[in-house]
Coordinates of C-alpha atoms in Angstrom, one line a residue:
X1 CA -1.9 -26.8 -7.0
X2 CA 1.0 -25.0 -5.3
X3 CA 3.3 -26.9 -7.8
X4 CA 1.4 -25.9 -10.7
X5 CA 1.0 -22.1 -9.6
X6 CA 4.8 -21.8 -9.0
X7 CA 5.6 -23.2 -12.4
X8 CA 3.0 -20.8 -14.1
X9 CA 4.8 -17.9 -12.2
X10 CA 8.2 -19.2 -13.1
X11 CA 7.2 -18.9 -16.6
X12 CA 6.4 -15.2 -16.3
X13 CA 9.9 -14.8 -14.5
X14 CA 8.3 -14.5 -11.1
X15 CA 9.9 -16.7 -8.5
X16 CA 7.6 -17.6 -5.5
X17 CA 8.1 -20.0 -2.5
X18 CA 5.8 -23.0 -2.8
X19 CA 5.3 -22.8 1.0
X20 CA 4.2 -19.3 0.7
X21 CA 1.6 -20.2 -2.2
X22 CA 0.1 -22.9 0.1
X23 CA -0.4 -20.0 2.7
X24 CA -2.1 -18.0 0.1
X25 CA -4.3 -20.7 -1.1
X26 CA -5.6 -21.4 2.5
X27 CA -6.6 -17.9 2.6
X28 CA -8.2 -18.0 -0.6
X29 CA -10.2 -21.0 0.1
X30 CA -12.0 -19.1 2.9
X31 CA -13.9 -16.9 0.3
X32 CA -16.8 -19.0 -1.1
X33 CA -15.9 -17.6 -4.5
X34 CA -12.9 -19.9 -4.5
X35 CA -14.0 -22.4 -1.7
X36 CA -17.1 -23.8 -3.7
X37 CA -15.0 -24.7 -6.6
X38 CA -13.4 -27.7 -4.6
X39 CA -16.5 -28.4 -2.4
X40 CA -17.6 -31.5 -4.1
X41 CA -15.1 -32.7 -6.8
X42 CA -12.1 -31.3 -8.2
X43 CA -12.9 -30.2 -11.8
X44 CA -10.1 -29.6 -14.0
X45 CA -11.9 -26.3 -15.5
X46 CA -12.4 -25.1 -11.9
X47 CA -8.9 -25.9 -11.0
X48 CA -7.4 -24.0 -14.0
X49 CA -9.5 -21.1 -13.0
X50 CA -8.2 -21.0 -9.6
X51 CA -4.8 -21.5 -10.6
X52 CA -5.1 -18.6 -13.1
X53 CA -6.7 -16.3 -10.4
X54 CA -3.7 -17.0 -8.2
X55 CA -0.9 -16.5 -10.7
X56 CA -2.7 -13.2 -11.7
X57 CA -2.6 -12.1 -7.9
X58 CA 1.0 -13.1 -7.6
X59 CA 2.4 -11.4 -10.5
X60 CA 0.3 -8.1 -10.4
X61 CA -0.7 -7.4 -6.9
X62 CA 2.6 -6.2 -5.7
X63 CA 1.5 -4.5 -2.5
X64 CA -0.9 -6.9 -1.1
X65 CA 1.3 -9.7 -1.9
X66 CA 4.3 -8.0 -0.1
X67 CA 2.0 -7.7 2.9
X68 CA 1.3 -11.6 2.9
X69 CA 5.0 -12.5 2.4
X70 CA 5.7 -10.5 5.8
X71 CA 2.7 -12.4 7.1
X72 CA 4.2 -15.7 6.1
X73 CA 7.7 -14.9 7.1
X74 CA 6.9 -14.1 10.7
X75 CA 4.3 -17.0 11.2
X76 CA 7.1 -19.5 10.0
X77 CA 10.2 -17.9 11.6
X78 CA 8.9 -16.3 14.6
X79 CA 6.9 -17.5 17.9
X80 CA 6.8 -16.9 21.6
X81 CA 10.5 -16.6 22.8
X82 CA 10.4 -19.7 24.8
X83 CA 9.0 -21.7 21.8
X84 CA 12.0 -20.3 19.7
X85 CA 14.6 -21.3 22.5
X86 CA 13.0 -24.9 22.7
X87 CA 13.1 -25.3 18.9
X88 CA 16.8 -24.2 18.8
X89 CA 17.8 -26.4 21.5
X90 CA 15.8 -29.4 20.0
X91 CA 17.6 -28.5 16.7
X92 CA 21.1 -28.8 18.3
X93 CA 20.3 -32.2 19.9
X94 CA 18.9 -33.4 16.6
X95 CA 22.2 -32.7 15.0
X96 CA 24.2 -34.4 17.8
X97 CA 21.9 -37.5 18.0
X98 CA 24.2 -39.6 16.0
X99 CA 27.3 -38.8 18.1
X100 CA 25.2 -39.4 21.4
X101 CA 23.9 -42.7 19.9
X102 CA 27.4 -43.7 19.1
X103 CA 28.6 -42.8 22.9
X104 CA 25.6 -44.6 24.4
X105 CA 25.9 -47.7 22.4
X106 CA 29.6 -47.9 22.6
X107 CA 30.5 -51.3 24.1
X108 CA 34.2 -51.1 25.3
X109 CA 36.4 -54.1 26.5
X110 CA 37.8 -53.1 29.7
X111 CA 41.3 -54.3 28.8
X112 CA 41.2 -52.1 25.6
X113 CA 42.7 -48.8 26.9
X114 CA 43.0 -47.6 23.3
X115 CA 39.0 -47.9 23.1
X116 CA 38.5 -46.0 26.4
X117 CA 40.6 -43.1 25.1
X118 CA 38.8 -43.2 22.1
X119 CA 35.3 -42.9 23.8
X120 CA 36.8 -40.3 26.1
X121 CA 37.6 -38.3 23.1
X122 CA 34.2 -38.7 21.5
X123 CA 32.7 -37.5 25.0
X124 CA 34.9 -34.3 24.8
X125 CA 34.0 -33.5 21.3
X126 CA 30.4 -34.0 22.2
X127 CA 30.6 -31.6 25.2
X128 CA 32.5 -29.0 23.1
X129 CA 29.6 -29.0 20.3
X130 CA 26.6 -29.3 22.7
X131 CA 27.8 -26.3 24.9
X132 CA 28.8 -24.2 22.1
X133 CA 32.2 -23.1 23.6
X134 CA 34.4 -23.4 20.7
X135 CA 35.2 -25.7 17.9
X136 CA 36.3 -29.2 18.3
X137 CA 38.4 -28.9 15.3
X138 CA 40.8 -26.8 16.8
X139 CA 43.6 -28.7 18.7
X140 CA 43.9 -26.2 21.5
X141 CA 40.0 -26.1 21.9
X142 CA 40.0 -29.9 22.2
X143 CA 42.9 -30.4 24.4
X144 CA 41.1 -27.9 26.9
X145 CA 37.8 -29.8 26.5
X146 CA 39.5 -33.0 27.4
X147 CA 41.6 -31.7 30.4
X148 CA 38.2 -30.2 31.9
X149 CA 36.6 -33.3 31.2
X150 CA 39.4 -35.3 32.8
X151 CA 39.2 -33.0 35.8
X152 CA 35.8 -34.0 36.7
X153 CA 35.4 -37.6 35.1
X154 CA 38.4 -39.9 35.1
X155 CA 38.9 -43.1 33.2
X156 CA 37.8 -45.0 36.0
X157 CA 34.5 -43.1 36.0
X158 CA 34.2 -43.9 32.5
X159 CA 34.4 -47.7 33.1
X160 CA 31.6 -47.2 35.5
X161 CA 29.7 -45.0 32.8
X162 CA 30.1 -47.8 30.1
X163 CA 28.6 -50.7 32.5
X164 CA 25.4 -48.4 33.1
X165 CA 22.1 -48.8 31.4
X166 CA 21.3 -46.5 28.4
X167 CA 18.8 -44.4 30.2
X168 CA 20.9 -43.6 33.0
X169 CA 24.1 -43.1 30.6
X170 CA 22.0 -40.3 28.9
X171 CA 21.4 -38.4 32.3
X172 CA 24.9 -38.7 33.3
X173 CA 26.3 -37.6 30.0
X174 CA 24.2 -34.3 30.5
X175 CA 25.3 -33.7 34.0
X176 CA 29.0 -34.3 32.8
X177 CA 28.5 -31.8 29.9
X178 CA 27.2 -29.0 32.3
X179 CA 29.9 -29.5 34.9
X180 CA 32.7 -29.7 32.4
X181 CA 31.4 -26.5 30.6
X182 CA 31.4 -24.8 33.8
X183 CA 34.8 -25.7 34.4
X184 CA 35.9 -24.4 31.2
X185 CA 34.0 -21.1 31.8
X186 CA 35.8 -20.7 35.3
X187 CA 39.2 -21.5 33.7
X188 CA 38.6 -18.7 31.1
X189 CA 37.8 -16.2 33.8
X190 CA 40.9 -17.1 35.5
X191 CA 42.8 -16.4 32.5
X192 CA 44.0 -20.1 32.2
X193 CA 42.2 -21.1 28.8
X194 CA 38.9 -20.3 27.3
X195 CA 40.4 -20.7 23.8
X196 CA 37.2 -20.2 21.3
X197 CA 34.9 -19.0 23.9
X198 CA 33.3 -15.6 23.0
X199 CA 33.0 -12.8 25.5
X200 CA 29.3 -13.4 25.7
X201 CA 28.6 -10.9 28.4
X202 CA 30.1 -8.0 26.6
X203 CA 28.4 -9.2 23.3
X204 CA 25.1 -9.5 24.9
X205 CA 24.8 -6.1 26.2
X206 CA 26.4 -4.5 22.9
X207 CA 23.8 -6.6 20.6
X208 CA 21.1 -5.5 22.8
X209 CA 21.9 -1.9 22.4
X210 CA 22.4 -2.1 18.8
X211 CA 19.2 -4.0 18.1
X212 CA 17.0 -1.7 20.2
X213 CA 18.6 1.4 18.0
X214 CA 17.8 -0.4 14.8
X215 CA 14.2 -1.3 15.6
X216 CA 13.6 2.3 17.0
X217 CA 14.8 4.0 13.9
X218 CA 12.7 1.5 11.8
X219 CA 9.6 2.2 13.8
X220 CA 10.2 6.1 13.6
X221 CA 10.4 5.9 9.8
X222 CA 7.3 3.7 9.3
X223 CA 5.2 5.8 11.6
X224 CA 6.0 8.9 9.5
X225 CA 4.6 7.0 6.7
X226 CA 1.8 5.9 8.4
X227 CA 0.8 9.3 9.7
X228 CA 1.0 10.7 6.2
X229 CA -1.0 7.9 4.4
X230 CA -3.8 7.9 7.3
X231 CA -4.1 11.7 7.2
X232 CA -4.5 11.5 3.3
X233 CA -7.5 9.1 3.4
X234 CA -9.1 9.8 6.8
X235 CA -11.3 12.8 5.6
X236 CA -12.4 10.7 2.5
X237 CA -14.6 8.1 4.2
X238 CA -18.2 9.3 4.5
X239 CA -21.7 7.8 5.0
X240 CA -24.7 8.0 2.8
X241 CA -27.5 9.2 5.0
X242 CA -30.2 7.5 3.3
X243 CA -28.9 4.1 2.8
X244 CA -25.9 3.9 5.4
X245 CA -23.5 2.8 2.7
X246 CA -19.7 3.6 3.3
X247 CA -18.4 5.7 0.4
X248 CA -15.1 7.1 -0.7
X249 CA -15.8 10.8 -1.1
X250 CA -13.6 12.1 -3.7
X251 CA -13.4 15.9 -3.7
X252 CA -15.1 17.7 -6.6
X253 CA -12.9 18.8 -9.4
X254 CA -10.1 16.6 -8.2
X255 CA -8.1 14.5 -10.6
X256 CA -8.2 11.7 -8.3
X257 CA -9.8 8.4 -8.7
X258 CA -11.4 5.8 -6.6
X259 CA -8.4 3.2 -7.8
X260 CA -5.8 5.9 -6.5
X261 CA -7.4 5.7 -3.1
X262 CA -7.5 1.8 -3.1
X263 CA -4.0 2.0 -3.9
X264 CA -3.1 4.1 -0.9
X265 CA -5.4 1.7 1.5
X266 CA -3.2 -1.2 0.3
X267 CA -0.1 0.9 1.0
X268 CA -1.6 1.8 4.2
X269 CA -2.1 -1.9 5.3
X270 CA 1.3 -2.9 4.3
X271 CA 3.0 -0.2 6.6
X272 CA 0.5 -1.0 9.3
X273 CA 1.5 -4.8 9.2
X274 CA 5.1 -3.8 9.2
X275 CA 4.5 -1.3 12.1
X276 CA 3.0 -4.1 14.1
X277 CA 5.7 -6.6 13.7
X278 CA 8.6 -3.9 14.4
X279 CA 6.4 -3.2 17.9
X280 CA 6.2 -6.7 18.5
X281 CA 9.9 -7.3 17.9
X282 CA 10.8 -4.0 19.8
X283 CA 8.8 -5.5 23.0
X284 CA 10.5 -8.7 22.9
X285 CA 14.0 -7.3 22.5
X286 CA 13.4 -5.2 25.5
X287 CA 12.6 -8.1 27.6
X288 CA 15.6 -9.9 26.0
X289 CA 17.8 -6.9 27.1
X290 CA 16.5 -6.9 30.7
X291 CA 16.9 -10.7 30.7
X292 CA 20.3 -10.4 29.4
X293 CA 21.5 -7.8 32.0
X294 CA 20.2 -10.2 34.7
X295 CA 22.0 -13.0 33.5
X296 CA 25.3 -10.9 33.2
X297 CA 25.0 -10.1 36.9
X298 CA 24.2 -13.6 37.6
X299 CA 27.3 -14.9 36.1
X300 CA 29.4 -12.1 37.9
X301 CA 27.7 -13.4 41.3
X302 CA 28.3 -17.2 40.5
X303 CA 32.0 -16.4 39.4
X304 CA 32.4 -14.6 42.7
X305 CA 31.1 -17.6 44.6
X306 CA 33.4 -20.0 42.6
X307 CA 36.5 -17.9 43.4
X308 CA 35.7 -17.5 47.0
X309 CA 35.2 -21.6 47.2
X310 CA 38.3 -22.5 45.7
X311 CA 40.4 -19.6 47.0
X312 CA 43.6 -20.6 49.0
X313 CA 42.6 -24.3 49.0
X314 CA 44.3 -27.3 47.4
X315 CA 41.2 -29.5 47.1
X316 CA 37.4 -28.7 47.2
X317 CA 34.6 -31.1 48.0
X318 CA 32.8 -32.1 44.8
X319 CA 29.5 -31.5 46.6
X320 CA 30.2 -27.9 47.0
X321 CA 32.0 -27.1 43.8
X322 CA 30.2 -29.2 41.3
X323 CA 26.9 -27.5 41.7
X324 CA 28.4 -24.1 41.3
X325 CA 30.0 -25.2 37.9
X326 CA 26.6 -26.4 36.9
X327 CA 25.2 -23.2 38.2
X328 CA 27.5 -21.1 35.9
X329 CA 26.8 -23.2 33.0
X330 CA 23.2 -22.7 33.3
X331 CA 23.3 -19.0 33.3
X332 CA 25.8 -19.1 30.4
X333 CA 23.3 -21.1 28.4
X334 CA 20.5 -18.5 29.4
X335 CA 22.9 -15.9 27.7
X336 CA 23.5 -18.1 24.7
X337 CA 19.8 -18.4 24.2
X338 CA 19.0 -14.6 24.6
X339 CA 21.9 -13.8 22.0
X340 CA 20.2 -16.7 20.0
X341 CA 17.0 -14.7 19.9
X342 CA 18.6 -11.4 19.1
X343 CA 20.4 -12.9 16.1
X344 CA 16.8 -14.1 15.1
X345 CA 15.5 -10.7 15.3
X346 CA 18.2 -9.2 13.3
X347 CA 17.7 -11.9 10.7
X348 CA 13.9 -11.2 10.5
X349 CA 14.5 -7.2 10.5
X350 CA 16.9 -7.8 7.6
X351 CA 14.2 -9.9 5.4
X352 CA 11.4 -7.5 6.5
X353 CA 13.6 -4.5 5.6
X354 CA 14.2 -6.0 2.1
X355 CA 10.6 -6.2 1.4
X356 CA 9.9 -2.7 2.7
X357 CA 12.7 -1.5 0.4
X358 CA 10.8 -2.9 -2.7
X359 CA 7.8 -0.7 -1.8
X360 CA 7.5 2.5 -3.7
X361 CA 5.3 5.3 -2.4
X362 CA 3.5 7.2 -5.1
X363 CA 4.4 10.7 -3.5
X364 CA 2.8 12.8 -6.3
X365 CA -0.3 11.1 -5.7
X366 CA 0.1 11.7 -1.9
X367 CA 0.9 15.0 -2.5
X368 CA -2.4 15.8 -4.0
X369 CA -4.4 14.0 -1.4
X370 CA -2.6 15.7 1.5
X371 CA -2.9 19.3 -0.3
X372 CA -4.4 21.7 2.4
X373 CA -4.0 19.0 5.3
X374 CA -1.9 18.9 8.4
X375 CA -0.2 15.6 9.1
X376 CA -1.8 14.1 12.3
X377 CA -0.2 11.4 14.5
X378 CA -2.2 8.4 15.8
X379 CA -1.9 9.7 19.3
X380 CA -3.7 13.0 18.2
X381 CA -6.3 11.3 16.3
X382 CA -7.2 8.7 19.1
X383 CA -7.2 11.4 21.8
X384 CA -8.9 14.4 19.9
X385 CA -11.7 16.2 22.1
X386 CA -15.5 15.3 21.5
X387 CA -17.9 18.2 22.4
X388 CA -20.5 18.1 25.0
X389 CA -23.4 17.9 22.5
X390 CA -21.9 14.8 21.0
X391 CA -21.2 13.1 24.3
X392 CA -24.9 13.7 25.2
X393 CA -26.1 12.2 21.9
X394 CA -23.8 9.1 22.4
X395 CA -25.4 8.3 25.9
X396 CA -28.6 7.4 24.1
X397 CA -27.0 4.7 21.7
X398 CA -27.5 1.0 22.5
X399 CA -24.8 -0.9 24.3
X400 CA -22.7 2.2 24.4
X401 CA -19.5 1.8 26.5
X402 CA -18.2 5.3 27.7
X403 CA -14.3 6.1 27.7
X404 CA -13.0 6.3 31.1
X405 CA -9.5 6.9 32.0
X406 CA -9.6 4.3 34.6
X407 CA -10.3 1.3 32.0
X408 CA -8.0 -1.6 32.4
X409 CA -6.0 -3.0 29.5
X410 CA -8.3 -5.9 28.9
X411 CA -11.3 -3.3 28.9
X412 CA -9.5 -1.2 26.4
X413 CA -9.0 -4.1 24.1
X414 CA -11.1 -3.2 20.8
X415 CA -11.9 -5.5 17.8
X416 CA -10.1 -5.1 14.7
X417 CA -6.8 -3.7 16.5
X418 CA -8.7 -0.7 17.4
X419 CA -9.4 0.8 13.8
X420 CA -12.7 2.2 12.8
X421 CA -15.2 -0.6 12.1
X422 CA -17.0 1.5 9.5
X423 CA -14.0 2.5 7.6
X424 CA -12.7 -0.9 7.3
X425 CA -15.7 -2.0 5.2
X426 CA -13.9 -0.1 2.2
X427 CA -10.5 -1.1 3.4
X428 CA -9.4 2.2 5.1
X429 CA -7.5 1.6 8.3
X430 CA -8.3 4.6 10.3
X431 CA -7.7 4.6 14.1
X432 CA -10.5 4.8 16.5
X433 CA -10.9 7.9 18.7
X434 CA -11.1 6.4 22.4
X435 CA -12.8 9.4 23.6
X436 CA -15.9 8.7 21.3
X437 CA -16.2 5.5 23.2
X438 CA -17.1 2.0 22.3
X439 CA -20.3 0.1 21.0
X440 CA -20.4 -3.4 22.4
X441 CA -22.0 -6.3 20.4
X442 CA -21.8 -10.0 21.2
X443 CA -19.3 -9.3 24.1
X444 CA -17.1 -7.6 21.7
X445 CA -16.1 -3.9 21.6
X446 CA -15.8 -2.0 18.7
X447 CA -14.2 1.4 18.1
X448 CA -15.0 4.5 15.9
X449 CA -13.3 7.3 14.5
X450 CA -16.3 10.0 14.8
X451 CA -19.7 10.2 16.8
X452 CA -21.6 9.8 13.4
X453 CA -19.9 6.5 12.6
X454 CA -20.6 5.2 16.1
X455 CA -24.3 6.2 15.8
X456 CA -24.7 4.5 12.7
X457 CA -23.1 1.1 13.8
X458 CA -25.3 1.0 16.7
X459 CA -28.4 0.9 14.4
X460 CA -27.0 -2.0 12.2
X461 CA -24.2 -3.4 13.9
X462 CA -24.0 -7.0 12.4
X463 CA -24.5 -5.5 9.1
X464 CA -21.2 -3.5 9.3
X465 CA -19.4 -6.5 10.8
X466 CA -20.4 -8.6 8.0
X467 CA -19.1 -6.1 5.7
X468 CA -15.8 -6.2 7.0
X469 CA -15.6 -9.7 7.1
X470 CA -16.6 -9.6 3.3
X471 CA -13.8 -7.2 2.6
X472 CA -11.3 -9.4 4.4
X473 CA -12.0 -12.4 2.5
X474 CA -11.9 -10.8 -0.8
X475 CA -8.7 -9.0 0.2
X476 CA -6.7 -12.1 2.1
X477 CA -3.9 -9.7 3.3
X478 CA -6.4 -8.1 5.7
X479 CA -7.3 -11.3 7.5
X480 CA -4.2 -11.9 9.7
X481 CA -3.4 -8.3 9.8
X482 CA -6.8 -7.6 11.8
X483 CA -6.6 -11.0 13.6
X484 CA -9.9 -12.1 12.3
X485 CA -9.2 -15.5 11.0
X486 CA -11.7 -17.4 13.2
X487 CA -14.5 -15.0 12.2
X488 CA -13.6 -15.2 8.4
X489 CA -13.6 -19.2 8.7
X490 CA -17.0 -19.2 10.4
X491 CA -18.6 -17.5 7.3
X492 CA -16.8 -19.4 4.7
X493 CA -20.1 -21.3 3.7
X494 CA -22.0 -18.1 3.2
X495 CA -22.0 -17.1 -0.3
X496 CA -23.8 -13.8 -0.1
X497 CA -22.7 -12.1 3.4
X498 CA -23.6 -8.7 2.3
X499 CA -26.7 -7.2 0.7
X500 CA -26.2 -4.0 -1.1
X501 CA -28.6 -1.2 -0.3
X502 CA -29.3 1.2 -2.9
X503 CA -31.2 4.6 -2.5
X504 CA -34.9 4.6 -3.2
X505 CA -36.6 5.9 -6.2
X506 CA -38.9 8.8 -5.6
X507 CA -42.2 8.2 -7.4
X508 CA -44.9 11.0 -7.5
X509 CA -48.5 10.0 -9.0
X510 CA -49.5 13.4 -10.8
X511 CA -51.8 14.1 -13.4
X512 CA -50.4 16.2 -16.7
X513 CA -52.8 18.1 -19.0
X514 CA -51.0 19.1 -22.3
X515 CA -51.9 22.4 -23.8
X516 CA -54.2 22.2 -27.1
X517 CA -52.2 24.8 -29.0
X518 CA -48.8 25.4 -27.0
X519 CA -47.7 27.8 -29.8
X520 CA -49.8 30.8 -30.9
X521 CA -51.0 30.9 -34.4
X522 CA -49.1 33.1 -36.9
X523 CA -50.3 34.4 -40.3
X524 CA -47.6 35.7 -42.8
X525 CA -48.9 38.8 -44.1
X526 CA -46.6 39.0 -47.0
X527 CA -47.3 35.7 -48.0
X528 CA -48.1 34.9 -51.6
X529 CA -48.7 31.8 -53.6
X530 CA -47.6 33.3 -56.9
X531 CA -44.2 32.4 -58.3
X532 CA -44.2 35.4 -60.6
X533 CA -45.1 37.9 -57.7
X534 CA -42.0 36.3 -55.8
X535 CA -39.7 37.2 -58.9
X536 CA -41.3 40.7 -59.2
X537 CA -40.3 41.2 -55.6
X538 CA -37.1 39.9 -56.2
X539 CA -36.3 42.5 -58.8
X540 CA -37.6 45.3 -56.5
X541 CA -35.3 44.1 -53.8
X542 CA -32.2 43.8 -55.9
X543 CA -30.6 47.2 -55.7
X544 CA -27.4 46.1 -56.8
X545 CA -27.6 48.0 -59.9
X546 CA -28.1 51.3 -58.2
X547 CA -25.1 50.7 -55.8
X548 CA -21.5 50.7 -55.8
X549 CA -19.6 47.3 -55.0
X550 CA -16.3 46.7 -53.2
X551 CA -14.4 43.8 -51.5
X552 CA -13.5 43.8 -47.9
X553 CA -11.2 41.3 -46.0
X554 CA -13.4 39.8 -43.0
X555 CA -12.8 37.2 -40.3
X556 CA -14.8 34.6 -42.4
X557 CA -13.3 35.6 -45.7
X558 CA -11.4 32.2 -45.6
X559 CA -14.9 30.4 -46.3
X560 CA -14.9 31.9 -49.7
X561 CA -13.3 30.4 -52.9
X562 CA -9.4 30.4 -53.3
X563 CA -10.0 32.8 -56.2
X564 CA -10.9 35.7 -54.0
X565 CA -8.5 35.0 -51.4
X566 CA -4.8 36.1 -51.6
X567 CA -2.3 33.3 -50.2
X568 CA 1.3 32.7 -50.0
X569 CA 3.6 30.0 -50.2
X570 CA 5.1 28.6 -46.6
X571 CA 8.3 30.7 -45.9
X572 CA 10.9 30.1 -43.2
X573 CA 10.3 33.1 -41.3
X574 CA 6.7 33.1 -39.3
X575 CA 4.1 36.1 -39.7
X576 CA 1.4 36.5 -37.3
X577 CA -1.7 36.8 -39.1
X578 CA -5.6 36.3 -38.3
X579 CA -5.5 32.9 -40.3
X580 CA -2.3 30.6 -40.8
X581 CA -3.3 30.5 -44.6
X582 CA -3.4 34.0 -45.6
X583 CA -2.5 37.7 -44.9
X584 CA -4.4 41.0 -44.8
X585 CA -4.4 43.1 -47.7
X586 CA -5.7 46.5 -48.7
X587 CA -8.6 46.4 -51.1
X588 CA -8.1 47.6 -54.7
X589 CA -8.9 51.3 -54.7
X590 CA -9.6 51.7 -58.5
X591 CA -12.5 50.9 -60.4
X592 CA -12.8 50.0 -64.0
X593 CA -15.9 51.9 -65.3
X594 CA -18.1 50.7 -68.1
X595 CA -17.9 46.8 -67.4
X596 CA -21.5 46.7 -66.4
X597 CA -22.6 48.2 -69.9
X598 CA -23.4 51.8 -69.2
X599 CA -23.9 54.1 -72.2
X600 CA -20.6 56.1 -72.5
X601 CA -17.2 56.4 -74.2
X602 CA -15.1 53.5 -73.5
X603 CA -14.0 51.8 -70.5
X604 CA -11.7 53.6 -68.2
X605 CA -10.3 53.3 -64.6
X606 CA -11.7 55.7 -61.8
X607 CA -10.9 56.0 -58.4
X608 CA -13.3 54.6 -55.4
X609 CA -14.7 56.6 -52.5
X610 CA -13.6 56.0 -49.1
X611 CA -14.3 52.4 -48.0
X612 CA -15.8 53.5 -44.9
X613 CA -18.3 55.5 -46.4
X614 CA -21.3 53.5 -46.3
X615 CA -23.9 56.0 -47.4
X616 CA -25.2 55.9 -51.1
X617 CA -23.9 58.9 -53.1
X618 CA -26.8 61.3 -54.4
X619 CA -26.8 62.3 -58.1
X620 CA -25.0 65.6 -59.0
X621 CA -25.0 67.9 -61.9
X622 CA -21.8 67.6 -63.9
X623 CA -20.7 71.0 -65.2
X624 CA -17.1 70.2 -66.2
X625 CA -16.1 67.2 -68.1
X626 CA -13.6 65.2 -66.3
X627 CA -12.7 63.1 -69.3
X628 CA -10.8 64.4 -72.3
X629 CA -13.3 64.7 -75.1
X630 CA -12.3 63.8 -78.6
X631 CA -13.4 67.1 -80.1
X632 CA -12.9 70.1 -77.8
X633 CA -14.9 72.4 -79.8
X634 CA -18.0 70.4 -80.1
X635 CA -17.8 70.0 -76.4
X636 CA -17.5 73.6 -75.9
X637 CA -20.4 74.5 -78.2
X638 CA -22.5 71.8 -76.4
X639 CA -21.7 73.2 -73.1
X640 CA -22.8 76.8 -74.2
X641 CA -26.0 75.6 -75.8
X642 CA -26.7 73.8 -72.4
X643 CA -25.9 77.0 -70.4
X644 CA -28.3 78.8 -72.8

């Protein structure tokens, strides 16, 4: 499965380590959704489905996969300090084993002096390589190594060495290596050699300071991110009063979605995991620095003892000086081990730093979530005050353990690394408030970020524990972060771990009586069945014959036909009008009289009255003719007859 997943990822230009894929598969199979696929037999369809799921996860979920990568790197490259040292020394012995076997299996003729010198040279090379004091490829280093060996192990001793059994040869070879290495270190302190031997005491102190400074700076940076991310989501986790479900309470009117908050949840989990690793490395480096300082002091003391033992003496008993050389070498080996541990920490910090640099924080999204909020540190959040009323209500909770400053470290240990047990059911890593107290269930203590959360958990503790385990097995990057691998493994065979609780539907049994006539009766007084009656009324209502007509540009003029609207072609310059397709124009102020068939002489243009004059003009007597008559005399005679 690992090889197939790796090939499919490479086809999508994503390079993954096959061993990391194995680590991911082992975590995914803790989920019955995937574990049941291979419980009986391996079906090709099930295998293809599982492979596609893994490939999708490796190519799309960047944040959670980076969290898993950090966990895998620390799990495979870091361990307890003594275990790391043992593995390092074992690897050195494994590399030198062929040379050791060659030395132990050498059967030299006592008469062959050249063969003895060759074996002596091999032992010198082995001592230089095993002690790490220089490179035997250098002539000066090799000569110094052979000289130091010859001072404690002559050719006559070599002949005795060859005659010993194999097991005794190995023990004596190690003793010779320690004494000869101590001699070289003493000569270096006396300024009579030491080619290729580094100044380990100085380097150890310098490396310790640099490593502590680097880790401290990284911890400060990651805690700033953690505090901002935690503040952004801490107030959004709420409990539904009726069902007890944990919900993400998105502010009303906000543009944020639930997926945005889940993205921040994953980013917070990544930074929390990074913080835990940095704190672990920082604690180990502090112990390394203390151990290194002690080793440096021991080296000074042993060298002073050696100098006082050989000062002003031509010969020193072997019983007196050899244990001092061995002691000097053992202290030097301890400093080498500390230096190796520091180099391992620096290498891991470089790898984790590269993963951290790949992560991009959505600052625009974070700013929206932090709007109107003050960033709170973990220390302030975990020690915020609890009112007296809330303390009294907590005292009545089942299995409640009150917070006390006299708690020991073991008593302060809280499940889920001290994060709120209810907030974890939706993936939010919110630290518990220790002043709220703890709830004990099955000899395990659980912390909470508020009194309301603690009160709800005490009613159904197993329900919320199962919700956390269900979330963890669906999000494998949380399993090792919270150190709950045994708990998740214990429920790997349970398909449905959590039963979703829905709000109850309220039902009311009532009778409903509908009205017989909900709308009052209405009789139209002017109703008529006769069509001709309606035509007669229409003629009465049509008063257009007695009214003047005029046109007016209104807001709804654009709804008329185009022939009634003045338009213009598009121009380069813009004109601001009420409508983009027309302009406001003055109505025509002249009227052609006679178009409607009135009796009179000819058609002529006449001026209209004021547009705003809405009153109908009354009939008036015309005393003077306003139109030039055809025959002036006839008109005058008619006028006189009319006046008479």
